Coordinates of C-alpha atoms in Angstrom, one line a residue:
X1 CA 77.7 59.2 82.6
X2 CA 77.2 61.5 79.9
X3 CA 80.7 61.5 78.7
X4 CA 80.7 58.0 78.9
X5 CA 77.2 58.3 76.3
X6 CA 79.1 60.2 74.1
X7 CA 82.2 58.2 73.8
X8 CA 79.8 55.3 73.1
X9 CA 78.1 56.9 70.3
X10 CA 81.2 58.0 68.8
X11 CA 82.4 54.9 68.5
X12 CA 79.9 53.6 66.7
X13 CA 78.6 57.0 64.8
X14 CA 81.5 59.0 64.9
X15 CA 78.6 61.8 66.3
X16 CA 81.4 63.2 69.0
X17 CA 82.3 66.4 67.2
X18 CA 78.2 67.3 67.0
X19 CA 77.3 66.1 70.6
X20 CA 80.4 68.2 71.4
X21 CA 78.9 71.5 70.0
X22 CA 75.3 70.3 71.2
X23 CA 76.3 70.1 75.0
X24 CA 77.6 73.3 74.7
X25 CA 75.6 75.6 72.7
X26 CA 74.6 78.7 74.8
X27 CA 71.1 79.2 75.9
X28 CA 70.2 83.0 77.2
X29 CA 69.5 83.3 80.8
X30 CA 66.7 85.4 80.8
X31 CA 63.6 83.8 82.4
X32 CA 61.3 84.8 79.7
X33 CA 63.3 82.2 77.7
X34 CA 61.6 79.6 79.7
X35 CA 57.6 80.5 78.3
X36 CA 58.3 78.4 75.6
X37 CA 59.8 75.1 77.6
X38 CA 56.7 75.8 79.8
X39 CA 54.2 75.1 77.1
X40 CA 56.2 72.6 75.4
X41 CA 56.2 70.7 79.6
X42 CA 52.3 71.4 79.5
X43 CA 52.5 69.4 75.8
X44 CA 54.5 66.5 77.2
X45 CA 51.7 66.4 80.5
X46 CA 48.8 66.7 78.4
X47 CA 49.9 63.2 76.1
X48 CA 50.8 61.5 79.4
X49 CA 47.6 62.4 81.1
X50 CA 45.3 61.7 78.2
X51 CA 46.9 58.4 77.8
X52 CA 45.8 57.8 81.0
X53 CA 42.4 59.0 80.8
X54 CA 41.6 57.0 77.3
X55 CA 41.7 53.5 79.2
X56 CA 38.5 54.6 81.1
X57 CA 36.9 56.8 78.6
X58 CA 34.2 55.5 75.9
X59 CA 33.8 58.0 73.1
X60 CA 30.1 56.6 72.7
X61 CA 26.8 58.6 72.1
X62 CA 25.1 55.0 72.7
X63 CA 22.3 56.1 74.9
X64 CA 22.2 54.0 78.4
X65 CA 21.1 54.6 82.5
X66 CA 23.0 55.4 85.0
X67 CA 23.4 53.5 88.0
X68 CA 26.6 54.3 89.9
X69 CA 27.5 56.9 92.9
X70 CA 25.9 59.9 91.6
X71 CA 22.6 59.7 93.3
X72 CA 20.9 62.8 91.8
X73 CA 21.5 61.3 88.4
X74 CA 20.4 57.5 89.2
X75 CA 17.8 56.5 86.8
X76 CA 19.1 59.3 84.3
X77 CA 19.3 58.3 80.3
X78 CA 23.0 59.4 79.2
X79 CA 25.3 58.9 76.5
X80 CA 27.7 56.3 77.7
X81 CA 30.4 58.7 76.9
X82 CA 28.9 60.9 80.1
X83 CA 28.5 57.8 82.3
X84 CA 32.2 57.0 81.7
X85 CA 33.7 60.1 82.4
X86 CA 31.5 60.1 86.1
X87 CA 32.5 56.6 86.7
X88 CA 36.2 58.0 86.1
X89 CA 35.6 61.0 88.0
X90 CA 33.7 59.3 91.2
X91 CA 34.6 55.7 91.3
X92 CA 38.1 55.6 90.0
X93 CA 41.2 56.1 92.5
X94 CA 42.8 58.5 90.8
X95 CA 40.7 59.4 87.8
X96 CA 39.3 62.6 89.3
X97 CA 43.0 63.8 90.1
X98 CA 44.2 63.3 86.7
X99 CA 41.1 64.6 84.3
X100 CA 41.4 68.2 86.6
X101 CA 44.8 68.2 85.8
X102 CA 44.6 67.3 82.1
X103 CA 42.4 69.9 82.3
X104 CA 43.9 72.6 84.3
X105 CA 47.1 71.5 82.0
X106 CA 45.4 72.7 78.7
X107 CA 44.4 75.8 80.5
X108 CA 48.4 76.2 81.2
X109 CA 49.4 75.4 77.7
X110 CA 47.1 77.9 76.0
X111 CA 47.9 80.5 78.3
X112 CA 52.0 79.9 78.1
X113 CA 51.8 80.2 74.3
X114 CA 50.1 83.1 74.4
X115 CA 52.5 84.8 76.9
X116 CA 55.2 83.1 75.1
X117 CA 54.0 84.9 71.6
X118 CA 53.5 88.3 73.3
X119 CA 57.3 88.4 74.8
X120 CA 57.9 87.7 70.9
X121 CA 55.7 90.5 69.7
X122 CA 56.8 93.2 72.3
X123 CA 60.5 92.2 71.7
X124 CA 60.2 92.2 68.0
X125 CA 61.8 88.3 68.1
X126 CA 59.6 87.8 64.7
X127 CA 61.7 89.8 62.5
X128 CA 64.1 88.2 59.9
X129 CA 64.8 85.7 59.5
X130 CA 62.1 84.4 62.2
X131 CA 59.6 84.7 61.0
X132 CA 58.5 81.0 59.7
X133 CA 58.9 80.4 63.2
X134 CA 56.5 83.3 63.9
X135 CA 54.0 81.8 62.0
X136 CA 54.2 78.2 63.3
X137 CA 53.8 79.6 66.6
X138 CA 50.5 80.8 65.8
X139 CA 49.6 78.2 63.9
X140 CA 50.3 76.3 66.9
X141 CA 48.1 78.8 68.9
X142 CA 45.0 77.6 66.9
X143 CA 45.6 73.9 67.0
X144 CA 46.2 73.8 71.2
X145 CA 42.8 75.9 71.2
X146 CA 41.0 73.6 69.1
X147 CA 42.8 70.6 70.7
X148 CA 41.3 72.1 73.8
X149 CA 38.2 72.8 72.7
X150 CA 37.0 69.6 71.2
X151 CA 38.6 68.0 74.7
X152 CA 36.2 69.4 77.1
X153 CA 33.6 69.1 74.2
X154 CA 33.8 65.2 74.9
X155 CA 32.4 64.1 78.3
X156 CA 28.3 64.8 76.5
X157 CA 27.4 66.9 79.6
X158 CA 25.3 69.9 79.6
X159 CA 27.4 72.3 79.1
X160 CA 29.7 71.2 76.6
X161 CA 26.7 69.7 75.1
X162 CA 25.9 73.5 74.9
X163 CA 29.0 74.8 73.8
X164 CA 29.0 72.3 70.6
X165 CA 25.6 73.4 70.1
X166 CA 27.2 76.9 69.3
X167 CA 30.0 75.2 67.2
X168 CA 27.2 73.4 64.7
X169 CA 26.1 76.9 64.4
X170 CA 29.3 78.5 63.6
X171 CA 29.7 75.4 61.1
X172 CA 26.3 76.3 59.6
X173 CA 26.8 80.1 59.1
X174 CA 29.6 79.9 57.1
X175 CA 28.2 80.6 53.2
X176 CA 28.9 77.9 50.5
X177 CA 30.6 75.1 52.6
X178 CA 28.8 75.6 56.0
X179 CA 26.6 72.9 55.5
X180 CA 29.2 70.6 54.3
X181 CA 31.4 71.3 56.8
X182 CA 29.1 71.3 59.6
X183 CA 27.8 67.5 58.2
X184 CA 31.1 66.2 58.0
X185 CA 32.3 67.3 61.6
X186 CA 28.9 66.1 63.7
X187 CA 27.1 63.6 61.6
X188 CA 24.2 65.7 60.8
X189 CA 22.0 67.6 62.5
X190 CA 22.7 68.2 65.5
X191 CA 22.2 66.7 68.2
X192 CA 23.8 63.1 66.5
X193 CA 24.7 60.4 67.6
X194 CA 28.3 60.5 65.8
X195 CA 29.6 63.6 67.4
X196 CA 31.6 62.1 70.0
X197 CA 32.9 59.2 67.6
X198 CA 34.0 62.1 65.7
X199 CA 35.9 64.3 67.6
X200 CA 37.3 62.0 69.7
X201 CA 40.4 60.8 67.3
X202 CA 40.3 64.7 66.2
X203 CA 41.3 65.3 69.8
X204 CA 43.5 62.2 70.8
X205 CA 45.5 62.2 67.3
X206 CA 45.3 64.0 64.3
X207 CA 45.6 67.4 66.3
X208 CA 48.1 66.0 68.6
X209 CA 49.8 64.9 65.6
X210 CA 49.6 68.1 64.5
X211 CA 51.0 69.9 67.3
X212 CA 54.1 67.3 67.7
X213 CA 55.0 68.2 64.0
X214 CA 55.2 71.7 64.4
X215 CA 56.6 71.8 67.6
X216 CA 59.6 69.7 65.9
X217 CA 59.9 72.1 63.1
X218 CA 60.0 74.6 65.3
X219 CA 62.3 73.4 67.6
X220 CA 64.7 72.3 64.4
X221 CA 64.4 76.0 63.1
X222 CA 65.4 77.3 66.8
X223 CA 68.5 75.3 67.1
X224 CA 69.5 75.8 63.7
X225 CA 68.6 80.0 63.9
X226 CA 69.8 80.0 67.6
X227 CA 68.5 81.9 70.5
X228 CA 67.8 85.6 70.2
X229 CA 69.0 87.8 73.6
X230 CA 68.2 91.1 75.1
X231 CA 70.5 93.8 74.7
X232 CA 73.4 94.5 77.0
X233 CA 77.1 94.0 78.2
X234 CA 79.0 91.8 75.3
X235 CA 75.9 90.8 73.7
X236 CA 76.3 91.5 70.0
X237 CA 74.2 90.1 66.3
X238 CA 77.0 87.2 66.1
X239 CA 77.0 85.5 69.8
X240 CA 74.4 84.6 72.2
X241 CA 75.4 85.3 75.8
X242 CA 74.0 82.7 78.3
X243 CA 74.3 79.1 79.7
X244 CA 75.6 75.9 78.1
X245 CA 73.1 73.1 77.4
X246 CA 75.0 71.3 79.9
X247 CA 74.8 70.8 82.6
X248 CA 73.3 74.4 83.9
X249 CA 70.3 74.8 81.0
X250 CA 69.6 70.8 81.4
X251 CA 69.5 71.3 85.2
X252 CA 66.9 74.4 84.7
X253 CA 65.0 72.9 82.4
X254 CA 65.0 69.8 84.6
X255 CA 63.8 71.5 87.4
X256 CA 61.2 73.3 85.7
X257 CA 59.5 70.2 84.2
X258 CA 59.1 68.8 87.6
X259 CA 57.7 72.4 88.8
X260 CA 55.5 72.5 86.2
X261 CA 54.2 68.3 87.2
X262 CA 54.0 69.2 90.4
X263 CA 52.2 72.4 90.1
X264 CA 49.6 70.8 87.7
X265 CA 49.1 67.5 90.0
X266 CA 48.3 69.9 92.7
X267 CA 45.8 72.5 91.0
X268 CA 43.8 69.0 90.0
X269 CA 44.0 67.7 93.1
X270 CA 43.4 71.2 95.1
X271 CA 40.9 73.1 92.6
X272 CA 37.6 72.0 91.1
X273 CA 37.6 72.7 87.4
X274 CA 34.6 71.4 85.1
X275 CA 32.2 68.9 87.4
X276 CA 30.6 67.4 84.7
X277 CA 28.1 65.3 87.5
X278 CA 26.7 68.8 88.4
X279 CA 25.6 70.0 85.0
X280 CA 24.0 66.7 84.5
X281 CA 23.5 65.0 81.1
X282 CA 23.5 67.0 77.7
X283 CA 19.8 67.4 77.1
X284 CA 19.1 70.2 73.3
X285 CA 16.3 71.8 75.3
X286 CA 17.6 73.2 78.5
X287 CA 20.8 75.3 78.7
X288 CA 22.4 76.5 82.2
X289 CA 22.8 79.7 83.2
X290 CA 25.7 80.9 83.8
X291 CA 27.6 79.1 81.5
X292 CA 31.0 79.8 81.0
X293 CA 33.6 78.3 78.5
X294 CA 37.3 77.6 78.7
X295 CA 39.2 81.1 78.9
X296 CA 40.6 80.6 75.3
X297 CA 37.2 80.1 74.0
X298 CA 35.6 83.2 75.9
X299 CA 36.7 85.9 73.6
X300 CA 34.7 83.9 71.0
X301 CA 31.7 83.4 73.2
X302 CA 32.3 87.3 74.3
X303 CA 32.0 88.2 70.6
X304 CA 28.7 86.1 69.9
X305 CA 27.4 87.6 73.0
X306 CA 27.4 91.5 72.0
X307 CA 27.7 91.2 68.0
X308 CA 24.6 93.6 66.5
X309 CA 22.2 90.4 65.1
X310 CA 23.7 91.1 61.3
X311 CA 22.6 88.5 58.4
X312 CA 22.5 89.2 54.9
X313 CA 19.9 87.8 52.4
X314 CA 21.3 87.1 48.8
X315 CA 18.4 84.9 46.8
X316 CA 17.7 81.9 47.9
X317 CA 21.4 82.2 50.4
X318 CA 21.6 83.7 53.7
X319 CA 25.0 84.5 55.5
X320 CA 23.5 84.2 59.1
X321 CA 24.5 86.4 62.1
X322 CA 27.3 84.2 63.7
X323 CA 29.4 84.1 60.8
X324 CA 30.7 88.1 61.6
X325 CA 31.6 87.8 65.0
X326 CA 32.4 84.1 64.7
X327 CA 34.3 83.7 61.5
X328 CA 34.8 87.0 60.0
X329 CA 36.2 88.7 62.9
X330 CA 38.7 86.0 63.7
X331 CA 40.4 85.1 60.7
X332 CA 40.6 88.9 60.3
X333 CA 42.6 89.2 63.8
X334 CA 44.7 85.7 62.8
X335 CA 45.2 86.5 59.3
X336 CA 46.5 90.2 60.6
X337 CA 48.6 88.8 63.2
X338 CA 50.1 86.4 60.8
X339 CA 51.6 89.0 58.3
X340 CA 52.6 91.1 61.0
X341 CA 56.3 90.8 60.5
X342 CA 55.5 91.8 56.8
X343 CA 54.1 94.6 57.9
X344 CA 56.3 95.7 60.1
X345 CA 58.8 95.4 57.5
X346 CA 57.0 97.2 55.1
X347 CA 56.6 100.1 56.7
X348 CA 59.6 100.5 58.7
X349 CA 62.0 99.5 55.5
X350 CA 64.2 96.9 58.1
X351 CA 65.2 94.0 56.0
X352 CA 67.9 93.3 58.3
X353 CA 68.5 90.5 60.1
X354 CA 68.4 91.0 63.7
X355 CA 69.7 88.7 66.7
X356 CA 69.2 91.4 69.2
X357 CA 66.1 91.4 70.7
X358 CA 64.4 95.4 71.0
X359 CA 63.2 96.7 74.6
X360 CA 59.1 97.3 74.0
X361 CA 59.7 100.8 74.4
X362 CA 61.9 101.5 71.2
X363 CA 58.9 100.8 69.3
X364 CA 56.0 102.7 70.4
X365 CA 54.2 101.7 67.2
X366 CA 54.5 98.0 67.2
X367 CA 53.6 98.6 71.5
X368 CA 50.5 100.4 70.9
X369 CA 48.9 97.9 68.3
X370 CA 49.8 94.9 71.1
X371 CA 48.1 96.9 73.5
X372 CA 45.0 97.5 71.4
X373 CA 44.4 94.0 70.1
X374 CA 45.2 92.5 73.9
X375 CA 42.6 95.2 75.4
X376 CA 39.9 94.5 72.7
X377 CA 40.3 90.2 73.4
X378 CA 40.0 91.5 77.2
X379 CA 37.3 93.1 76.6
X380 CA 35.9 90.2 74.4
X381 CA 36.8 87.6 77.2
X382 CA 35.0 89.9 79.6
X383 CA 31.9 90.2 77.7
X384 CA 31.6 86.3 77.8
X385 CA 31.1 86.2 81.5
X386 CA 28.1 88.8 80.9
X387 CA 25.3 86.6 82.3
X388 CA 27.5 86.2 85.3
X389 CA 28.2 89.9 86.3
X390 CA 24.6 90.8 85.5
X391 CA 24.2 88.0 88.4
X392 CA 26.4 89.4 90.7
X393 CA 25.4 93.3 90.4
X394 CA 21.8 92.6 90.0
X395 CA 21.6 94.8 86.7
X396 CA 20.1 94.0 83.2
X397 CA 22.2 91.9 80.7
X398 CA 21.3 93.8 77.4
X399 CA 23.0 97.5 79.5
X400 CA 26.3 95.5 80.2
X401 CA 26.2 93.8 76.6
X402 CA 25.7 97.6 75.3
X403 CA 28.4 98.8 77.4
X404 CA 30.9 96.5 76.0
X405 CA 29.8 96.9 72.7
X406 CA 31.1 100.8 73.2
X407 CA 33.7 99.7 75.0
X408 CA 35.1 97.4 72.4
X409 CA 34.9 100.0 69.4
X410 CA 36.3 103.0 71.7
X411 CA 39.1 101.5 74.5
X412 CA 41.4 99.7 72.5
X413 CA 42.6 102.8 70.4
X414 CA 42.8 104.6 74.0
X415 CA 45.0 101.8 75.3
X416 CA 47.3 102.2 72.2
X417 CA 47.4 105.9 72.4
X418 CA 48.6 105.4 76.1
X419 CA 50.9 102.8 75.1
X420 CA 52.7 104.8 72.8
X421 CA 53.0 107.9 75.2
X422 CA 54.1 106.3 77.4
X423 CA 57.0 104.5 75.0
X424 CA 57.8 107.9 73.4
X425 CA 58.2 109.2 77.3
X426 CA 60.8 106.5 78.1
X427 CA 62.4 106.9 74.8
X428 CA 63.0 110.8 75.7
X429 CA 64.2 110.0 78.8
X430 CA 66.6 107.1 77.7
X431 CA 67.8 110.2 75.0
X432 CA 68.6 112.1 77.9
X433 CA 70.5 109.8 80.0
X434 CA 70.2 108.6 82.9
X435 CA 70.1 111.6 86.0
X436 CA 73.0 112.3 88.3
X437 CA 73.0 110.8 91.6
X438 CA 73.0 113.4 94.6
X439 CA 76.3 112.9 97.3
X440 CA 75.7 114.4 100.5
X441 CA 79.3 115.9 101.7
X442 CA 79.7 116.5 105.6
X443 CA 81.2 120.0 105.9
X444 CA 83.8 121.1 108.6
X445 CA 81.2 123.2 109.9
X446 CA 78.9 119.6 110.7
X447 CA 76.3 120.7 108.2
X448 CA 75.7 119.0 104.2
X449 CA 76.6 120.3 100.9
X450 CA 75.3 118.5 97.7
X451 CA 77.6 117.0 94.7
X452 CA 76.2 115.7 91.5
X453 CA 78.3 112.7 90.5
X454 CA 77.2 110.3 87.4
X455 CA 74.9 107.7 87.9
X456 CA 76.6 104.3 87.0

C-alpha cells in the first residue's frame, strides 16, 4: 500500500526520490528517544479531548442556580461555567471519562517534556548546532504549563477559583506593568466577571496555536539536523545507527501512540483527579485547606509558600512580596537554563559540533548543576504540599516552612557535590578499565586454582 502511495505521488509530483530517503532515514533505538514522541502523543490527545469537552463547556461567569444531580449543591448560585462542567462530569455518558483524562493527559505532557529535556541536559544533546532546538524546547516547557494552568483554571470552582486568585496577585506585583497586565488578563479586579471569557480562547487557541508552531519548527529542525545517538560500536559524528522510518520506527511509534491512548483513557476512567463538585463553587471569601495545585505549578506555589515576606517601598511605588519568589526567581532559573549551552561553551571552549551524545558521567560539572537545580524544584514542589504534611504529622506549618527554607538554600549544592563525586568516581574507574574476570581451573588434584583473563 505504501509503495503503491508513493508511485502515485510520483506520478504526479515527481516526490519519489524524497519519499525514498524519507522511509528510510534511521531513527536511533534507544528508548529514551521515544520521551519526545510521548509528549508530542500527549499533544495530539490533549486537542482531541478538548475538542470534545468544548461542545459541553460554557466559558460563562453569568451567575445562575443549580438544579441538577449534585444534591449538596442544589439551590447553590454558580457561574454557569461551573454548572456546565458538573453537568459534563455527572450527567454526561462519557463526559467524566474524558475531562480526567484531558486532565491526567496534561499532567503526562508536562511531565514527558520535562524528562524529555533532562535526557537532553545530562546527555549534552544541546550543544552545536542544537541549540535553537534547545531553546524551543523550553519555550515549549512554558507554554504546555501555562496551557495547563489556565485549563484547570476554567471550571470557576473553589479551588481554581483560588489558584487564579494567586495569579491576579502575581499580575499585580510585577512593578510598572503589573497593573496593566493584571487588567488586561482578568477584566479588573478580581473576582470579574470576564475571567473565564478571557482565558478560555487563551487555553483552547492562541496557546495551542502556539505549541503546534513550535512543535513544527522543531520537528523541521530535527529532521533536517538528524537524530543524535549514544556512543558505541560503529556509531560515529557522520551516521546515526538505528531503525528505518519504515516500517520498524512507524510500527514503534504506532504502538506507542495507542499505549499512550490507552493508558490515558484508563487513568480517567480508573483515578479521580480534580472533583470540581466537591470543592463547590468559587466563592473570594473561603479558601480550602489543603489545597494543592497541578504538580507543574507546585514549585511556584512551594516558593510563595516559604519566601521571607520581602517588599520594597520606592515613593509612591511598591514592588510587593510575590514578585521575588513569583517572578524574580523564575525567569532567573528560565533565563539561566536558556543560555545554558552558551555557557557551557564558554567555559569549556567546545565549539564543535557534536552528533555523539556524552554519558552524564563525562561531565561531572554539567551533572552536578542538573542535580542542584532538580533537588532545589523538589524541594520547592515539596514545600507546596506544606499544609498537607503538617496535617498528616500533626506538627506546626511555620517549623516545616522553616525547615525548607534551610533546606532549599543548603541541599542543592550538597546534591551537586555528590553528583560530581560520584561522576569523577566513574570517570576514574572507566580510566582504569574495566577489572579482569576470575576463571576458576579444576586441578588434577580435584581442588581450584584462579586465572585472571580480560573482561570482554
Amino acid at each position: 500500500m505504501i509503495r503503491g502511495l508513493v508511485n502515485y505521488l510520483d506520478d504526479r509530483l515527481g516526490s519519489s526520490s524524497f519519499l525514498r530517503r524519507a522511509l528510510r532515514k534511521a531513527f536511533p533505538d534507544h528508548w529514551s528517544f521515544m520521551l519526545g514522541e510521548l509528549a508530542a502523543n500527549c499533544f495530539l490527545f490533549i486537542l482531541l479531548s478538548g475538542t470534545y469537552l468544548t461542545f459541553f463547556f460554557h466559558p460563562s461567569d453569568a451567575t445562575v442556580v443549580y438544579h441538577g444531580s449534585m444534591r449538596s449543591l442544589d439551590g447553590r448560585t454558580m457561574t454557569e461555567g461551573y454548572a456546565s462542567v458538573l453537568q459534563l462530569s455527572l450527567q454526561s455518558k462519557v463526559g467524566l471519562l474524558i475531562r480526567q483524562a484531558h486532565h491526567w493527559c496534561a499532567d503526562v505532557f508536562v511531565a514527558a517534556i520535562v524528562v524529555h529535556m533532562g535526557r537532553i541536559f545530562f546527555t549534552g544533546a544541546f550543544r552545536k548546532p542544537r541549540e535553537i532546538n534547545w531553546i524551543i524546547g523550553l519555550t515549549l516547557l512554558l507554554l504546555v504549563m501555562g496551557d495547563g494552568f489556565t485549563g484547570y483554571s476554567l471550571p470557576g470552582d473553589n479551588l481554581s477559583g483560588g489558584g487564579l486568585r494567586i495569579a491576579y496577585s502575581i499580575a499585580l506585583s510585577i512593578p510598572l506593568v503589573g497593573t496593566w497586565l493584571a487588567t488586561l488578563l482578568f477584566g479588573g479586579a478580581f473576582p470579574t466577571h470576564d475571567v473565564t471569557s478571557r482565558l478560555f480562547p487563551i487555553h483552547v487557541l492562541f496557546l495551542p496555536a502556539a505549541i503546534a508552531a513550535l512543535l513544527g519548527a522543531h520537528v523541521a529542525i530535527l529532521w533536517h539536523q538528524k537524530h543524535t545517538q549514544f556512543p558505541g560500536e560503529g556509531r560515529t559524528e557522520r551516521n546515526v545507527v538505528g531503525s528505518p522510518l519504515f516500517p520498524n520506527y512507524a510500527l514503534k511509534s504506532a504502538a506507542l501512540t495507542m499505549a499512550t491512548f490507552g493508558i490515558l483513557l484508563l487513568m480517567g476512567g480508573l483515578i479521580e483527579i480534580n472533583p470540581v463538585w466537591e470543592y463547590g463553587p468559587y466563592d473570594p471569601w473561603t479558601l480550602a485547606s489543603p489545597a494543592q495545585p497541578d504538580w507543574y505549578i507546585g514549585w511556584l506555589e512551594g516558593a510563595l509558600r516559604i519566601a521571607p515576606r520581602f517588599a520594597i517601598r520606592l515613593g509612591n511605588h511598591s514592588i510587593a512580596a510575590p514578585f521575588w519568589p513569583a517572578v524574580v526567581m523564575p525567569g532567573v532559573l528560565f533565563a539561566f537554563l536558556f543560555a545554558w549551552p552558551f555557557i557551557e561553551q564558554r567555559f569549556t571552549h567546545d565549539d564543535a559540533e557534536h552528533e555523539l551524545l556524552q554519558f552524564p558521567w563525562q561531565n561531572p560539572g554539567r551533572v552536578a548543576v542538573g542535580a542542584g537545580l532538580a533537588t532545589y524544584i523538589a524541594l520547592l514542589l515539596g514545600a507546596a504540599s506544606d499544609d498537607v504534611q503538617a496535617r498528616i504529622g500533626q506538627m506546626d506549618i511555620q517549623t516545616i516552612a522553616w525547615a525548607y527554607r534551610m533546606a532549599t538554600v543548603i541541599l542543592p549544592f550538597f546534591a551537586a557535590a555528590i553528583a560530581w563525586l560520584v561522576c569523577r568516581e566513574l570517570q576514574r574507574r572507566h580510566a582504569a578499565g574495566k577489572p579482569n574476570r576470575v576463571l576458576l581451573v579444576r586441578t588434577s588434584e580435584g581442588g581450584f586454582e584462579e586465572e585472571s583473563i580480560p573482561t570482554p
